[in-house]
Tab-separated table of C-alpha atoms and ligand atoms in Angstrom:
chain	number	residue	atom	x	y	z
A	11	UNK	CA	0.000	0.000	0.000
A	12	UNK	CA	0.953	3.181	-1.254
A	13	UNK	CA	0.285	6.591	1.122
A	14	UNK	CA	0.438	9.950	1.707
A	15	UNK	CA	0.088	12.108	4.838
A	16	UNK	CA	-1.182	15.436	5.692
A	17	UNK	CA	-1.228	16.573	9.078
A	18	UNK	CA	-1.306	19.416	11.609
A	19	UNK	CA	1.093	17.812	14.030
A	20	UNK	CA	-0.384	18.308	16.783
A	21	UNK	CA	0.013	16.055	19.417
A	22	UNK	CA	-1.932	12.996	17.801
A	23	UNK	CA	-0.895	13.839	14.637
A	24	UNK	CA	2.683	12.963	15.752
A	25	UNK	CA	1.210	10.015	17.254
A	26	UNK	CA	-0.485	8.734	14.351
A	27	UNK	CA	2.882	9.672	12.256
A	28	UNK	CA	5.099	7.765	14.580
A	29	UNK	CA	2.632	4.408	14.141
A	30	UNK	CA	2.574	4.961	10.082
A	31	UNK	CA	6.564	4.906	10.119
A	32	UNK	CA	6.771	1.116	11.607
A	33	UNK	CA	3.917	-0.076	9.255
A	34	UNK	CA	4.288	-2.073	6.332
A	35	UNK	CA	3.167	0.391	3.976
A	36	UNK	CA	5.176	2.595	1.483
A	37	UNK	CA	4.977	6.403	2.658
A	38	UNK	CA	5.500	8.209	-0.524
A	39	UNK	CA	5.020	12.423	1.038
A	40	UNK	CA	4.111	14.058	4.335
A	41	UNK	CA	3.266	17.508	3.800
A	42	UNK	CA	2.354	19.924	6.460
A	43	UNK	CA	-1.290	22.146	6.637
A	44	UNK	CA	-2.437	25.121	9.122
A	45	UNK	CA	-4.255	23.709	11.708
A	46	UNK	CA	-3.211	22.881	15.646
A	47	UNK	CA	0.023	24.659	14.922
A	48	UNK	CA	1.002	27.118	12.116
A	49	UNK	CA	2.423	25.521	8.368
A	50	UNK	CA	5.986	26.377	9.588
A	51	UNK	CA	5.972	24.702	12.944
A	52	UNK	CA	4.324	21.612	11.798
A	53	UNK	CA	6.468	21.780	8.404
A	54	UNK	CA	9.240	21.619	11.052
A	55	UNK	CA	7.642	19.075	13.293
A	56	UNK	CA	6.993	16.853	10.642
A	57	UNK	CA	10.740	16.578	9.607
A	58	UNK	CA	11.972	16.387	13.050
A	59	UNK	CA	9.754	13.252	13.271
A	60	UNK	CA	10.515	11.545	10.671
A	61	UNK	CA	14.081	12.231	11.657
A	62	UNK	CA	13.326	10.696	15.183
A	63	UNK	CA	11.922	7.493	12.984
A	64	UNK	CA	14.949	7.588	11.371
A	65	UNK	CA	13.227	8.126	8.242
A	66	UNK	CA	14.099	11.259	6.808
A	67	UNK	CA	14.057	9.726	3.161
A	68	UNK	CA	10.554	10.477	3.016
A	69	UNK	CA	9.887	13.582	1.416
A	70	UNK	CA	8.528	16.246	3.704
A	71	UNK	CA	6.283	19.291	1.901
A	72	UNK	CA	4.884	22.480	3.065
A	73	UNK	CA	1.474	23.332	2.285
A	74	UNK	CA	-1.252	25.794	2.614
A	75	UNK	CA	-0.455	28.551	5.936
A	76	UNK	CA	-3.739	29.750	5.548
A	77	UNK	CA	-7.742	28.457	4.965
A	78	UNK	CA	-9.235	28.846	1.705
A	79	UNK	CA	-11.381	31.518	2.708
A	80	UNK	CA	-11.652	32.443	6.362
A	81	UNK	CA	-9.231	33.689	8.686
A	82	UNK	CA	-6.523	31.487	10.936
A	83	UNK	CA	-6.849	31.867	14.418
A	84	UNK	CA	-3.609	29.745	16.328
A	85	UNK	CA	-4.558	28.658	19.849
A	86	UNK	CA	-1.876	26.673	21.790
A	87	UNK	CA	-3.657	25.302	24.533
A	88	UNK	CA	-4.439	21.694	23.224
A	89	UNK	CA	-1.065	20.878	21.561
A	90	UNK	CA	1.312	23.694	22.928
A	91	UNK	CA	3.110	26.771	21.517
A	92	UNK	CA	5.782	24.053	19.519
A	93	UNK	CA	2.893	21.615	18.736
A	94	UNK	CA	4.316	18.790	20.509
A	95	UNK	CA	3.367	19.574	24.111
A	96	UNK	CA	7.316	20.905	24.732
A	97	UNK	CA	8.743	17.393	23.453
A	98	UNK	CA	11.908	18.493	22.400
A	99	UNK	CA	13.235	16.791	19.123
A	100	UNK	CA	16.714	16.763	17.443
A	101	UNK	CA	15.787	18.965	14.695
A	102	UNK	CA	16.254	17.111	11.027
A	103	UNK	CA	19.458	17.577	8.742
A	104	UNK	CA	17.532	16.645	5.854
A	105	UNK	CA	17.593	18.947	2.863
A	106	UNK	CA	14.056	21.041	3.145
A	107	UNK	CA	11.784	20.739	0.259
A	108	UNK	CA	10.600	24.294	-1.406
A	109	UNK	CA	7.822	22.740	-3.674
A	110	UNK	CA	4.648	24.031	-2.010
A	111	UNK	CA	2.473	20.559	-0.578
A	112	UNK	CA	-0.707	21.502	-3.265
A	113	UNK	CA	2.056	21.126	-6.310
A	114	UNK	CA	4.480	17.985	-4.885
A	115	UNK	CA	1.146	15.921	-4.176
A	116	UNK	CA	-0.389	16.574	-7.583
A	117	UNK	CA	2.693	15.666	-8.859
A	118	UNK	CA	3.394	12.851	-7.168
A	119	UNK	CA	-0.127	11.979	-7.770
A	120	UNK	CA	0.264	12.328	-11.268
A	121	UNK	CA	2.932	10.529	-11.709
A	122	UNK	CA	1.449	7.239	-9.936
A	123	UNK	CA	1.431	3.833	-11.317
A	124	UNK	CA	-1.408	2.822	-8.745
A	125	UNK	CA	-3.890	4.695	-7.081
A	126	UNK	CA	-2.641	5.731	-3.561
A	127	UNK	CA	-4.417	6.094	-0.067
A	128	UNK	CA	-4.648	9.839	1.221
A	129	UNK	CA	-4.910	9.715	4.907
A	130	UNK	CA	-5.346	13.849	6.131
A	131	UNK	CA	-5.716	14.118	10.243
A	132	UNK	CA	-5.791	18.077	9.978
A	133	UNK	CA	-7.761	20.736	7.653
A	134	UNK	CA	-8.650	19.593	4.212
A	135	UNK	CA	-6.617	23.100	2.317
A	136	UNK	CA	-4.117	20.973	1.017
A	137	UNK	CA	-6.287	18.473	0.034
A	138	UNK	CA	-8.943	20.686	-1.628
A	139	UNK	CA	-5.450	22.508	-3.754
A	140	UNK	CA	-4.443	19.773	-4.944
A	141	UNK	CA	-7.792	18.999	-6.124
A	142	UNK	CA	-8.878	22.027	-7.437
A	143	UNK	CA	-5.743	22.587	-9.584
A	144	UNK	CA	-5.965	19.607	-11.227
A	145	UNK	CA	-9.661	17.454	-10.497
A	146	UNK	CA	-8.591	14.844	-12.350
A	147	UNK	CA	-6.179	13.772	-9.391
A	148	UNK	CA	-9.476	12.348	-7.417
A	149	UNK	CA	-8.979	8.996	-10.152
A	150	UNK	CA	-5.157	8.254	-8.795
A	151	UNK	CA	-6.742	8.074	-4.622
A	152	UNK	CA	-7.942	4.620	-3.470
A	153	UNK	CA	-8.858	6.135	-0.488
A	154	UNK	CA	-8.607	9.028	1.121
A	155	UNK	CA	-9.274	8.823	4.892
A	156	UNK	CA	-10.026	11.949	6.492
A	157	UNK	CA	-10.070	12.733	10.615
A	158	UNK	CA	-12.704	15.205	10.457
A	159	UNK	CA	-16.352	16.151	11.502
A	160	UNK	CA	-19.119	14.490	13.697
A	161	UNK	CA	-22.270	12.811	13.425
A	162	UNK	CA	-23.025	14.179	16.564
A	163	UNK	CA	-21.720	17.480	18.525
A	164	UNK	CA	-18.663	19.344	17.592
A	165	UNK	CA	-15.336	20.361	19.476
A	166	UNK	CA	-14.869	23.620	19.061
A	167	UNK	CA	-18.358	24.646	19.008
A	168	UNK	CA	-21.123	22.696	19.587
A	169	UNK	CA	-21.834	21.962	15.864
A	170	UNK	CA	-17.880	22.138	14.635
A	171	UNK	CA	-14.885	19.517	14.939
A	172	UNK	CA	-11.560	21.445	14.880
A	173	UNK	CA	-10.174	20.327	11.539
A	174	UNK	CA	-13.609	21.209	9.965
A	175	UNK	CA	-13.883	24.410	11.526
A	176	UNK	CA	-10.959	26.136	10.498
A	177	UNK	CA	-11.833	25.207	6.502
A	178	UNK	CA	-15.377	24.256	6.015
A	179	UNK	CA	-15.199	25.495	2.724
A	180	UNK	CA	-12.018	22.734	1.868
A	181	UNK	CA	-14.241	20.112	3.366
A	182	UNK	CA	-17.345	21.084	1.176
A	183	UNK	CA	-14.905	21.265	-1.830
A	184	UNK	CA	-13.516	17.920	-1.483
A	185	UNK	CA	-16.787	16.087	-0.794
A	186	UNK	CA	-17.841	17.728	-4.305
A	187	UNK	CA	-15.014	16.237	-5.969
A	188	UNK	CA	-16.276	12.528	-6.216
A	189	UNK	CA	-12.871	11.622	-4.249
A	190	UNK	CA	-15.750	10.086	-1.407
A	191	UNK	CA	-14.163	10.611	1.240
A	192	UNK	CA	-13.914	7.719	4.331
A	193	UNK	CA	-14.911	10.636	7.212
A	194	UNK	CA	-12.957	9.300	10.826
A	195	UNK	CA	-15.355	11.471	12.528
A	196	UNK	CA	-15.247	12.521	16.466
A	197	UNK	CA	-18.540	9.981	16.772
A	198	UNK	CA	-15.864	7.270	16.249
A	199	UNK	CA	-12.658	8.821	17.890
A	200	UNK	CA	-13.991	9.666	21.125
A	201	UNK	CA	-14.242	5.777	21.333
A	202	UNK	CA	-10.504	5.714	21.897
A	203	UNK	CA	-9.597	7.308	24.775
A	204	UNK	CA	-5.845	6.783	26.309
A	205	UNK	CA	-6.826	4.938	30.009
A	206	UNK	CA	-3.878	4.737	32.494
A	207	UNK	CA	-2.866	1.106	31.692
A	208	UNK	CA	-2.368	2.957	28.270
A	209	UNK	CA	-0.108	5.550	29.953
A	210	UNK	CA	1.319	3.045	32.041
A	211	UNK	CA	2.475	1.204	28.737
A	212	UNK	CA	3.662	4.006	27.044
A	213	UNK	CA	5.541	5.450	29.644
A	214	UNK	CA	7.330	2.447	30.372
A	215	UNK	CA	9.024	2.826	26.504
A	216	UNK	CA	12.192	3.919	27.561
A	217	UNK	CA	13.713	5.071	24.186
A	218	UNK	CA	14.013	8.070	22.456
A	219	UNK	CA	10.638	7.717	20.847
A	220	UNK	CA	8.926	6.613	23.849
A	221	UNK	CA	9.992	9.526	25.635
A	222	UNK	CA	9.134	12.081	23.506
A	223	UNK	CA	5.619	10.423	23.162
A	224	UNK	CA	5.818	10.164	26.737
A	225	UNK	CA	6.022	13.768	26.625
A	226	UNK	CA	3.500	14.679	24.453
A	227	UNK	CA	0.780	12.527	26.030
A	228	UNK	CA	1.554	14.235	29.518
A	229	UNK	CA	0.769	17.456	28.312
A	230	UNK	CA	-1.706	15.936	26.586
A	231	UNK	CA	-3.009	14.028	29.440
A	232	UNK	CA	-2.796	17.786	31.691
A	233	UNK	CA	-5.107	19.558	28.904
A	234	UNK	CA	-7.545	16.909	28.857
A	235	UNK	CA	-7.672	17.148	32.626
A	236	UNK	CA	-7.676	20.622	33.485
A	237	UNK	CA	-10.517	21.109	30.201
A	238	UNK	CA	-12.688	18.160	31.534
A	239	UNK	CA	-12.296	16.722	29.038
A	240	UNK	CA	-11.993	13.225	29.871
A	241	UNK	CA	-9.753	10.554	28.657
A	242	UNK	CA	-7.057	12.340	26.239
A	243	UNK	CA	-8.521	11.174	22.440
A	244	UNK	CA	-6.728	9.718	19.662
A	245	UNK	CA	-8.375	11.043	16.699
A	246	UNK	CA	-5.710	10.971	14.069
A	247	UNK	CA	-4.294	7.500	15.260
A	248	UNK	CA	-7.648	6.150	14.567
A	249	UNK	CA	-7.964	8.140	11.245
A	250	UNK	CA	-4.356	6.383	9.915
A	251	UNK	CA	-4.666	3.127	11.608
A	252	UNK	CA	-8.163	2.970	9.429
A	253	UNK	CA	-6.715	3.945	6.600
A	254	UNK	CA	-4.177	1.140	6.743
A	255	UNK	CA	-6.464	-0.972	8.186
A	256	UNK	CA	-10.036	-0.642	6.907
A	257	UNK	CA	-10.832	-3.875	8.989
A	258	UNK	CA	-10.694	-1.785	12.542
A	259	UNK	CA	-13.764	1.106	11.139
A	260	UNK	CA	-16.980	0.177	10.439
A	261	UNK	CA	-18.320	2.653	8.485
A	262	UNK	CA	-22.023	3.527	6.651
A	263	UNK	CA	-22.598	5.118	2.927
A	264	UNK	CA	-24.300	8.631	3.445
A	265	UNK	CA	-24.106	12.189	1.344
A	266	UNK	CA	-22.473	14.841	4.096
A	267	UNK	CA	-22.502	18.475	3.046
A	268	UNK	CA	-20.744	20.952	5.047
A	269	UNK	CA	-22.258	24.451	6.672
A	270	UNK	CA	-20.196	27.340	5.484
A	271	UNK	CA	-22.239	30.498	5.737
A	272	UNK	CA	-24.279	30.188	9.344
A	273	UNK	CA	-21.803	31.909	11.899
A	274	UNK	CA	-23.690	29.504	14.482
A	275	UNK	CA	-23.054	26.277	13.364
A	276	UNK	CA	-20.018	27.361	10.956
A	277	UNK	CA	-18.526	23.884	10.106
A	278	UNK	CA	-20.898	21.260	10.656
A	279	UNK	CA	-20.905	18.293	8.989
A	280	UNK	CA	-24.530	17.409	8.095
A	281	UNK	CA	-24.755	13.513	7.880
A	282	UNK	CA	-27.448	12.325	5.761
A	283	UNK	CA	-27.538	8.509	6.225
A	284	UNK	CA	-30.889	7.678	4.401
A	285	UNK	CA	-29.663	9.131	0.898
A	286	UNK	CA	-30.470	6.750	-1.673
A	287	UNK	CA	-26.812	5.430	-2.984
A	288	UNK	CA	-26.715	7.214	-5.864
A	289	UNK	CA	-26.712	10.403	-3.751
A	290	UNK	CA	-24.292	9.352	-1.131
A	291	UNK	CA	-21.186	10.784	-1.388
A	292	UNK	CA	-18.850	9.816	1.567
A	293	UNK	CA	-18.411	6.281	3.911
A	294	UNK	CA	-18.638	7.824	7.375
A	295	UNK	CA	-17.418	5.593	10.338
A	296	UNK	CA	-19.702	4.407	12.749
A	297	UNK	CA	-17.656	2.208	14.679
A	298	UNK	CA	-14.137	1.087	15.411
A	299	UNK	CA	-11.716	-1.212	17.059
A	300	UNK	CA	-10.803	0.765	19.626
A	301	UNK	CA	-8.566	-1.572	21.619
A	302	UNK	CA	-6.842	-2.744	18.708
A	303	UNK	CA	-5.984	0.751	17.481
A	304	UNK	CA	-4.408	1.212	20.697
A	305	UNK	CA	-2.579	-1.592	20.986
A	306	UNK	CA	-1.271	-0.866	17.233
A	307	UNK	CA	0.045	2.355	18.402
A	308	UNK	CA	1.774	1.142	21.601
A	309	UNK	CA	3.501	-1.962	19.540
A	310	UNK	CA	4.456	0.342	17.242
A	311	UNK	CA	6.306	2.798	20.094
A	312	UNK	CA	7.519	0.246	21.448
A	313	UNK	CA	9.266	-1.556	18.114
A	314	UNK	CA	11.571	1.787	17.658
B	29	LIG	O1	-10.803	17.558	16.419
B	29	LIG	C1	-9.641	16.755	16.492
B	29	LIG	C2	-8.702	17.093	15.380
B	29	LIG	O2	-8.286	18.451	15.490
B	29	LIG	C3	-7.398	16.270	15.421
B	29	LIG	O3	-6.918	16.115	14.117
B	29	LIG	C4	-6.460	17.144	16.194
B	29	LIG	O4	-5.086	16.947	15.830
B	29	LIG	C5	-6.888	18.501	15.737
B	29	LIG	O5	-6.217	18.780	14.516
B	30	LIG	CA1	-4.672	16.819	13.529
């Protein structure tokens, strides 16, 4: 299996990065969006973790460092100021990449001898540029396996997830471009919730990538706690673990549209379930392995 990654690491971005580098899949890009961090820092935090992997011979792209239409707000308080809830990482000798993310993908894309699986745990900006400069593109993706959205309540408001709700208008875009989407949706991520016998295990990974993911799920673990927010979530590990996978999701046809012009419920995903199938233009999960994703994710620390 072929993939690509786009991410706004972010804590569980990094998380879900560090499980994709010990899986037996070929990683062909990462490229960075605006999100939980600005482009730069997680341009920067996506090299310094594939140099932590030890795999800086993947290709690492900048992308969009702003939404397709609205303004970029940057709040630290889920992920930190650096991203990576102060886990300091050797910073990566690699050689940085100047093609902009929208251009390297299409190309790469392009140039394709099988279609590829798109896995994108932040805002869709990237996603919806490559798409919109050349739609064809949507023919060389398998899948493409977004974290994104809700069947139920939102995040940041009570009708918006976070990576929906800074570009609603990139989400509406790509659901438009017959791509069909597999939406990893917070009705399915707040299934997987790190427990302390999860902590326990990861903190007991006494290597340089167990520490810094030690790191990052402390601070993660301290947000979560002072928010009430309950047991710190995994989104984007669930979101790459089911696009590698699709075994651990279950997931349901449906058409989803998007709301992009009510400043109340800016970013909602609207799940229609009973479209006929002819209608129905993304697979939204409904339910997941959530056991199993964790365990993936802890082996996976563990085998650095
Ligand atoms: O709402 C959760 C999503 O927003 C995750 O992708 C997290 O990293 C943040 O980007
Ligand atoms: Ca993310």
């Amino acid at each position: 299996m072929q993939i690509l990654f786009d991410g706004d690491p972010g804590i569980d971005d990094a998380l879900a990065i560090l499980t994709l580098l010990r899986e037996p899949v070929e990683v062909l890009a990462m490229s960075a969006v605006v999100g939980n961090v600005p482009v730069e820092t997680g341009f920067r935090n996506l090299r310094d973790l594939a140099a932590l992997a030890g795999r800086e011979d993947i290709p690492v792209f900048r992308g969009a460092e702003r939404p397709l239409v609205r303004d970029y707000v940057f709040d630290p308080l889920v992920h930190g100021v650096d991203g990576l809830g102060g886990a300091k990482l050797a910073p990566s000798r690699a050689p940085e990449q100047t093609e902009h993310a929208a251009v390297a993908i299409g190309r790469i894309l392009a140039g394709a001898e099988e279609p590829v699986t798109w896995v994108a745990t932040g805002p869709l900006t990237n996603v919806a540029m490559v798409l919109a400069l050349d739609p064809s593109l949507a023919g060389k993706v398998r899948r493409l396996v977004v974290m994104g959205g809700s069947t139920l309540r939102g995040n940041v408001t009570p009708a918006a997830e976070f990576n929906v709700y800074v570009d609603a208008e990139a989400w509406r875009a790509v659901l438009g471009s017959g791509i069909r989407p597999v939406m990893v949706g917070l009705n399915v991520t707040h299934m997987v919730g790190m427990r302390a016998g999860d902590f326990t295990a990861a903190e007991r990974i006494d290597t340089p990538v167990g520490r810094a993911a030690g790191t990052m799920l402390d601070y993660y673990r301290r947000v979560s706690g002072q928010e009430n927010w309950g047991d710190p979530k995994l989104h984007d590990v669930v979101a790459l673990l089911g696009a590698v996978s699709p075994e651990l999701l279950e997931t349901r046809p449906a058409f989803v549209d998007v709301e992009t012009g009510s400043p109340l419920t800016y970013g909602m995903t609207v799940v229609d379930d009973r479209a006929p199938a002819e209608r129905c233009n993304c697979d939204v999960a409904v339910d997941v392995d959530a056991e199993a994703v964790k365990r993936r994710m802890i082996g996976a620390l563990r085998s650095y």
